[in-house]
């Protein structure tokens, strides 16, 4: 009997430690009940039951109809509003490739990120409007952060997986660029107000917070919570358009969720647009909208949400 009691006590202590470790990865003063910890495990649950609601395109693909938004069955995602996307070089006018790839070892370097998104703050302003409206309707808001951590104390991150294979910017003096999401580096931090005056303003009591180490934000703990809340529709905003935003959209779609993609509340890095000549904010929504998501802009979504039934 005594051994059984000791075993039970040990199990309880282990669970408490694991829970504490997960909660420790949330921002300061966050409601522990809304902290979903860090995960690299992608959700693989069976699809949600299919309920048809057609998205009908207009002639010439100039526009289309939109999903009906039920706030009690919808969640707003704000994906990765972090310094890695916020910190552009301090220059007059739009940064050039040379500005963006300036090495951290260069004279006069002031801590910018080569992956900064030129529309970061306009997008965050729209995300704040969307979040405020969502909360007023009783719609849950999920904040996501892409973070790699050193879990064994050897000074190296342990959960970046295949992304660590790619040394994309080593030629520009940014070796192992995945360190931009390293928890030991300043770029991984969330661009939250009031610390960042123009940053995202979270509700630390009501909003959910989850870390991920995958491109998709549809990790096991997130999807588990969505299912517990009865959510069948996710609204996608965030960074980067052509990575986490698009991957989350496709993953959510494949899990049976209706997906709404807010075109002007997502953005990708300026550097890739300058090097490729491709505007990701035109190309990605166009292709997603054909068969994956309902593409909409902030003002139209807010107008549709305003006409929906309030659920508090």
Coordinates of C-alpha atoms in Angstrom, one line a residue:
X1 CA 0.0 0.0 0.0
X2 CA 2.9 2.4 0.9
X3 CA 4.6 1.6 -2.4
X4 CA 1.3 2.4 -4.3
X5 CA 1.0 5.7 -2.5
X6 CA 4.6 6.6 -3.3
X7 CA 4.0 5.7 -7.0
X8 CA 0.9 7.8 -7.2
X9 CA 2.7 10.7 -5.6
X10 CA 5.6 10.4 -8.1
X11 CA 3.1 10.3 -11.0
X12 CA 1.4 13.4 -9.7
X13 CA 4.7 15.2 -9.2
X14 CA 5.8 14.2 -12.8
X15 CA 2.5 15.5 -14.2
X16 CA 2.9 18.8 -12.2
X17 CA 6.4 19.2 -13.6
X18 CA 5.3 18.7 -17.2
X19 CA 2.4 21.1 -16.8
X20 CA 4.7 23.7 -15.2
X21 CA 7.2 23.3 -18.0
X22 CA 4.5 23.9 -20.6
X23 CA 3.1 26.9 -18.7
X24 CA 6.6 28.3 -18.3
X25 CA 6.7 28.8 -22.1
X26 CA 3.9 31.3 -22.1
X27 CA 4.3 35.1 -21.8
X28 CA 4.4 36.6 -18.4
X29 CA 1.0 37.0 -16.6
X30 CA -0.8 34.8 -19.1
X31 CA -3.9 32.9 -17.8
X32 CA -2.5 29.4 -17.2
X33 CA -5.8 27.8 -18.3
X34 CA -5.3 29.4 -21.8
X35 CA -1.7 28.4 -22.1
X36 CA -1.3 25.5 -24.5
X37 CA 2.5 25.1 -24.1
X38 CA 4.9 24.2 -26.9
X39 CA 4.3 21.4 -29.5
X40 CA 5.8 20.1 -32.7
X41 CA 3.2 17.3 -32.9
X42 CA 0.8 18.0 -35.8
X43 CA -2.9 17.1 -35.3
X44 CA -3.9 14.0 -37.2
X45 CA -7.4 13.5 -35.8
X46 CA -10.2 12.4 -38.1
X47 CA -11.9 15.1 -40.2
X48 CA -14.8 17.1 -38.8
X49 CA -18.1 16.0 -40.2
X50 CA -18.7 17.6 -43.6
X51 CA -21.5 20.2 -43.8
X52 CA -21.6 21.8 -47.2
X53 CA -21.7 25.5 -47.7
X54 CA -20.7 26.5 -51.2
X55 CA -18.2 29.2 -52.1
X56 CA -19.4 30.4 -55.5
X57 CA -17.0 32.4 -57.7
X58 CA -18.2 35.3 -59.9
X59 CA -17.5 35.4 -63.7
X60 CA -13.8 35.8 -64.5
X61 CA -12.9 34.9 -60.9
X62 CA -13.3 38.5 -59.9
X63 CA -14.8 37.6 -56.5
X64 CA -16.8 35.0 -54.6
X65 CA -19.3 34.4 -51.9
X66 CA -18.2 33.9 -48.3
X67 CA -18.8 31.5 -45.4
X68 CA -21.5 32.4 -42.9
X69 CA -19.7 33.2 -39.6
X70 CA -21.1 31.8 -36.4
X71 CA -18.9 33.3 -33.6
X72 CA -19.5 30.4 -31.2
X73 CA -18.1 28.0 -33.8
X74 CA -15.2 30.2 -35.1
X75 CA -11.7 30.9 -33.8
X76 CA -9.4 33.7 -34.9
X77 CA -5.7 32.7 -35.4
X78 CA -3.0 35.4 -35.1
X79 CA 0.1 33.5 -36.2
X80 CA 3.6 34.5 -35.2
X81 CA 3.5 38.3 -34.6
X82 CA 7.2 38.2 -33.6
X83 CA 10.2 40.5 -33.8
X84 CA 11.7 38.3 -36.6
X85 CA 9.0 39.8 -38.9
X86 CA 8.7 43.2 -37.2
X87 CA 12.3 44.5 -37.1
X88 CA 13.0 46.1 -40.5
X89 CA 16.3 48.1 -41.1
X90 CA 16.1 51.7 -40.1
X91 CA 16.5 53.3 -43.5
X92 CA 14.8 56.1 -45.5
X93 CA 12.2 54.5 -47.8
X94 CA 11.7 50.8 -48.4
X95 CA 14.7 48.6 -47.5
X96 CA 16.8 47.1 -50.2
X97 CA 18.3 43.6 -50.5
X98 CA 21.6 45.1 -49.3
X99 CA 19.9 46.7 -46.2
X100 CA 18.1 43.5 -45.3
X101 CA 21.1 41.1 -45.6
X102 CA 23.4 43.4 -43.6
X103 CA 25.3 41.0 -41.3
X104 CA 25.0 41.2 -37.5
X105 CA 28.8 41.6 -37.5
X106 CA 28.7 44.7 -39.7
X107 CA 29.4 48.1 -38.3
X108 CA 26.3 50.0 -37.4
X109 CA 24.1 46.9 -37.2
X110 CA 21.0 47.8 -35.1
X111 CA 19.3 44.4 -34.6
X112 CA 17.0 44.2 -37.7
X113 CA 15.8 40.9 -39.1
X114 CA 16.5 39.8 -42.7
X115 CA 13.0 38.3 -42.7
X116 CA 11.2 41.5 -41.8
X117 CA 7.8 42.0 -43.4
X118 CA 7.2 45.5 -44.8
X119 CA 3.5 45.3 -44.0
X120 CA 3.9 43.9 -40.5
X121 CA 2.5 46.9 -38.6
X122 CA -0.4 47.6 -40.9
X123 CA -1.3 43.8 -40.7
X124 CA -1.0 43.9 -36.9
X125 CA -3.3 47.0 -36.8
X126 CA -5.9 44.9 -38.7
X127 CA -5.3 41.9 -36.4
X128 CA -6.0 44.1 -33.4
X129 CA -9.3 45.2 -35.0
X130 CA -10.2 41.6 -35.8
X131 CA -9.3 40.4 -32.3
X132 CA -11.3 43.2 -30.6
X133 CA -14.3 42.4 -32.6
X134 CA -13.9 38.7 -32.1
X135 CA -13.7 39.0 -28.3
X136 CA -16.8 41.2 -28.3
X137 CA -18.7 38.4 -30.1
X138 CA -17.4 35.7 -27.8
X139 CA -15.1 34.3 -30.4
X140 CA -11.8 32.7 -29.1
X141 CA -8.5 34.3 -30.2
X142 CA -5.5 32.0 -30.5
X143 CA -2.0 33.6 -30.4
X144 CA 0.8 31.5 -31.9
X145 CA 4.6 31.8 -31.7
X146 CA 7.2 29.9 -33.7
X147 CA 10.0 29.1 -31.3
X148 CA 12.9 26.7 -31.1
X149 CA 14.3 25.7 -27.7
X150 CA 17.3 24.1 -26.2
X151 CA 15.7 21.4 -24.1
X152 CA 18.8 19.5 -23.0
X153 CA 21.1 22.3 -22.0
X154 CA 23.8 21.7 -24.7
X155 CA 23.5 25.2 -26.2
X156 CA 21.7 24.0 -29.4
X157 CA 18.0 24.0 -30.3
X158 CA 16.4 20.6 -30.3
X159 CA 13.1 21.0 -32.0
X160 CA 13.6 22.7 -35.4
X161 CA 13.6 19.4 -37.3
X162 CA 14.2 19.5 -41.0
X163 CA 14.3 23.3 -41.1
X164 CA 17.8 23.1 -39.6
X165 CA 18.9 21.5 -42.8
X166 CA 18.6 24.8 -44.7
X167 CA 21.4 27.4 -44.4
X168 CA 19.6 29.8 -46.6
X169 CA 21.4 33.1 -45.7
X170 CA 24.8 31.9 -44.7
X171 CA 26.1 33.6 -47.9
X172 CA 24.9 36.9 -46.5
X173 CA 26.5 36.6 -43.1
X174 CA 23.5 35.1 -41.4
X175 CA 24.6 31.5 -40.8
X176 CA 22.0 29.1 -39.5
X177 CA 19.1 31.6 -40.0
X178 CA 16.8 29.3 -38.0
X179 CA 18.4 31.0 -35.0
X180 CA 16.0 33.9 -35.7
X181 CA 13.4 31.7 -34.0
X182 CA 15.8 30.5 -31.2
X183 CA 14.4 31.2 -27.7
X184 CA 17.9 32.4 -26.8
X185 CA 17.8 35.2 -29.4
X186 CA 15.8 38.4 -29.3
X187 CA 14.1 38.0 -32.7
X188 CA 11.8 35.2 -31.4
X189 CA 10.0 37.5 -28.9
X190 CA 6.4 38.5 -29.5
X191 CA 5.8 42.1 -30.8
X192 CA 3.2 42.8 -28.1
X193 CA 1.9 46.1 -27.0
X194 CA 2.6 48.0 -24.8
X195 CA 6.3 47.1 -25.0
X196 CA 6.0 47.5 -28.7
X197 CA 3.8 50.6 -29.1
X198 CA 2.5 49.4 -32.5
X199 CA 2.4 45.7 -31.6
X200 CA -0.4 43.2 -31.1
X201 CA -2.4 43.9 -28.0
X202 CA -3.3 40.5 -26.4
X203 CA -5.9 39.8 -23.8
X204 CA -3.8 37.8 -21.4
X205 CA -6.8 36.5 -19.5
X206 CA -9.0 35.5 -22.5
X207 CA -6.7 34.7 -25.4
X208 CA -5.1 31.3 -26.0
X209 CA -1.3 31.1 -26.4
X210 CA 0.6 28.3 -28.1
X211 CA 4.1 27.7 -29.3
X212 CA 4.9 25.6 -32.3
X213 CA 8.0 24.3 -34.0
X214 CA 6.2 23.4 -37.2
X215 CA 4.9 25.6 -40.1
X216 CA 1.4 24.6 -39.3
X217 CA -0.3 26.0 -36.2
X218 CA -2.7 23.1 -36.2
X219 CA -0.8 21.2 -33.5
X220 CA -2.3 18.5 -31.3
X221 CA -2.9 20.8 -28.3
X222 CA -4.4 23.5 -30.4
X223 CA -6.8 21.2 -32.3
X224 CA -7.8 19.5 -29.1
X225 CA -8.8 22.8 -27.7
X226 CA -10.7 23.8 -30.9
X227 CA -12.6 20.6 -30.8
X228 CA -13.4 21.0 -27.1
X229 CA -14.8 24.5 -27.9
X230 CA -16.9 23.2 -30.7
X231 CA -15.0 25.2 -33.4
X232 CA -15.5 24.3 -37.0
X233 CA -14.1 27.4 -38.7
X234 CA -10.7 29.1 -38.3
X235 CA -9.8 32.6 -39.4
X236 CA -6.2 32.9 -40.5
X237 CA -4.1 36.0 -40.0
X238 CA -0.3 36.3 -39.4
X239 CA 3.2 35.7 -40.7
X240 CA 4.6 34.5 -43.0
X241 CA 2.1 34.4 -45.8
X242 CA 3.9 31.7 -47.8
X243 CA 5.0 29.5 -44.9
X244 CA 3.0 29.3 -41.6
X245 CA -0.1 31.1 -42.9
X246 CA -0.5 28.9 -46.0
X247 CA 0.5 25.7 -44.3
X248 CA -1.9 26.3 -41.4
X249 CA -4.7 27.0 -43.9
X250 CA -4.1 23.8 -45.9
X251 CA -3.7 21.7 -42.7
X252 CA -6.9 23.1 -41.2
X253 CA -8.8 22.4 -44.5
X254 CA -7.5 18.8 -44.6
X255 CA -8.8 18.3 -41.0
X256 CA -12.3 19.3 -42.1
X257 CA -12.3 22.9 -40.8
X258 CA -13.8 25.7 -42.8
X259 CA -10.9 28.2 -43.3
X260 CA -11.2 32.0 -43.8
X261 CA -8.0 33.7 -45.0
X262 CA -7.9 37.4 -44.3
X263 CA -5.7 38.6 -47.2
X264 CA -4.7 42.0 -45.8
X265 CA -3.9 40.7 -42.3
X266 CA -1.2 38.3 -43.6
X267 CA 2.3 39.2 -44.9
X268 CA 5.6 37.6 -45.9
X269 CA 9.2 38.8 -45.9
X270 CA 10.2 41.7 -48.1
X271 CA 13.6 40.0 -48.9
X272 CA 11.9 37.1 -50.7
X273 CA 9.7 39.4 -52.7
X274 CA 12.7 41.4 -53.8
X275 CA 14.7 38.4 -54.8
X276 CA 11.9 36.4 -56.5
X277 CA 9.8 39.3 -58.0
X278 CA 6.7 37.5 -56.7
X279 CA 4.1 39.3 -54.5
X280 CA 3.1 36.5 -52.1
X281 CA 0.1 38.5 -51.0
X282 CA -1.4 38.3 -54.4
X283 CA -0.2 34.8 -55.5
X284 CA -0.9 32.8 -52.3
X285 CA -4.5 34.0 -51.6
X286 CA -5.4 33.5 -55.3
X287 CA -4.4 29.8 -55.3
X288 CA -5.7 29.1 -51.8
X289 CA -9.1 30.6 -52.8
X290 CA -9.6 28.3 -55.7
X291 CA -10.3 25.2 -53.5
X292 CA -8.9 25.6 -49.9
X293 CA -10.1 28.8 -48.2
X294 CA -12.6 31.7 -48.2
X295 CA -10.4 34.7 -49.1
X296 CA -11.7 38.0 -47.6
X297 CA -10.3 41.4 -46.5
X298 CA -10.5 42.8 -43.0
X299 CA -13.3 45.4 -43.5
X300 CA -15.6 42.9 -45.2
X301 CA -15.0 40.3 -42.6
X302 CA -15.7 42.8 -39.8
X303 CA -18.9 43.8 -41.5
X304 CA -20.0 40.2 -41.8
X305 CA -19.1 39.5 -38.2
X306 CA -21.1 42.6 -37.1
X307 CA -24.2 41.1 -38.6
X308 CA -23.7 37.8 -36.9
X309 CA -25.4 36.7 -33.7
X310 CA -23.5 37.7 -30.5
X311 CA -22.5 34.8 -28.3
X312 CA -20.9 35.9 -24.9

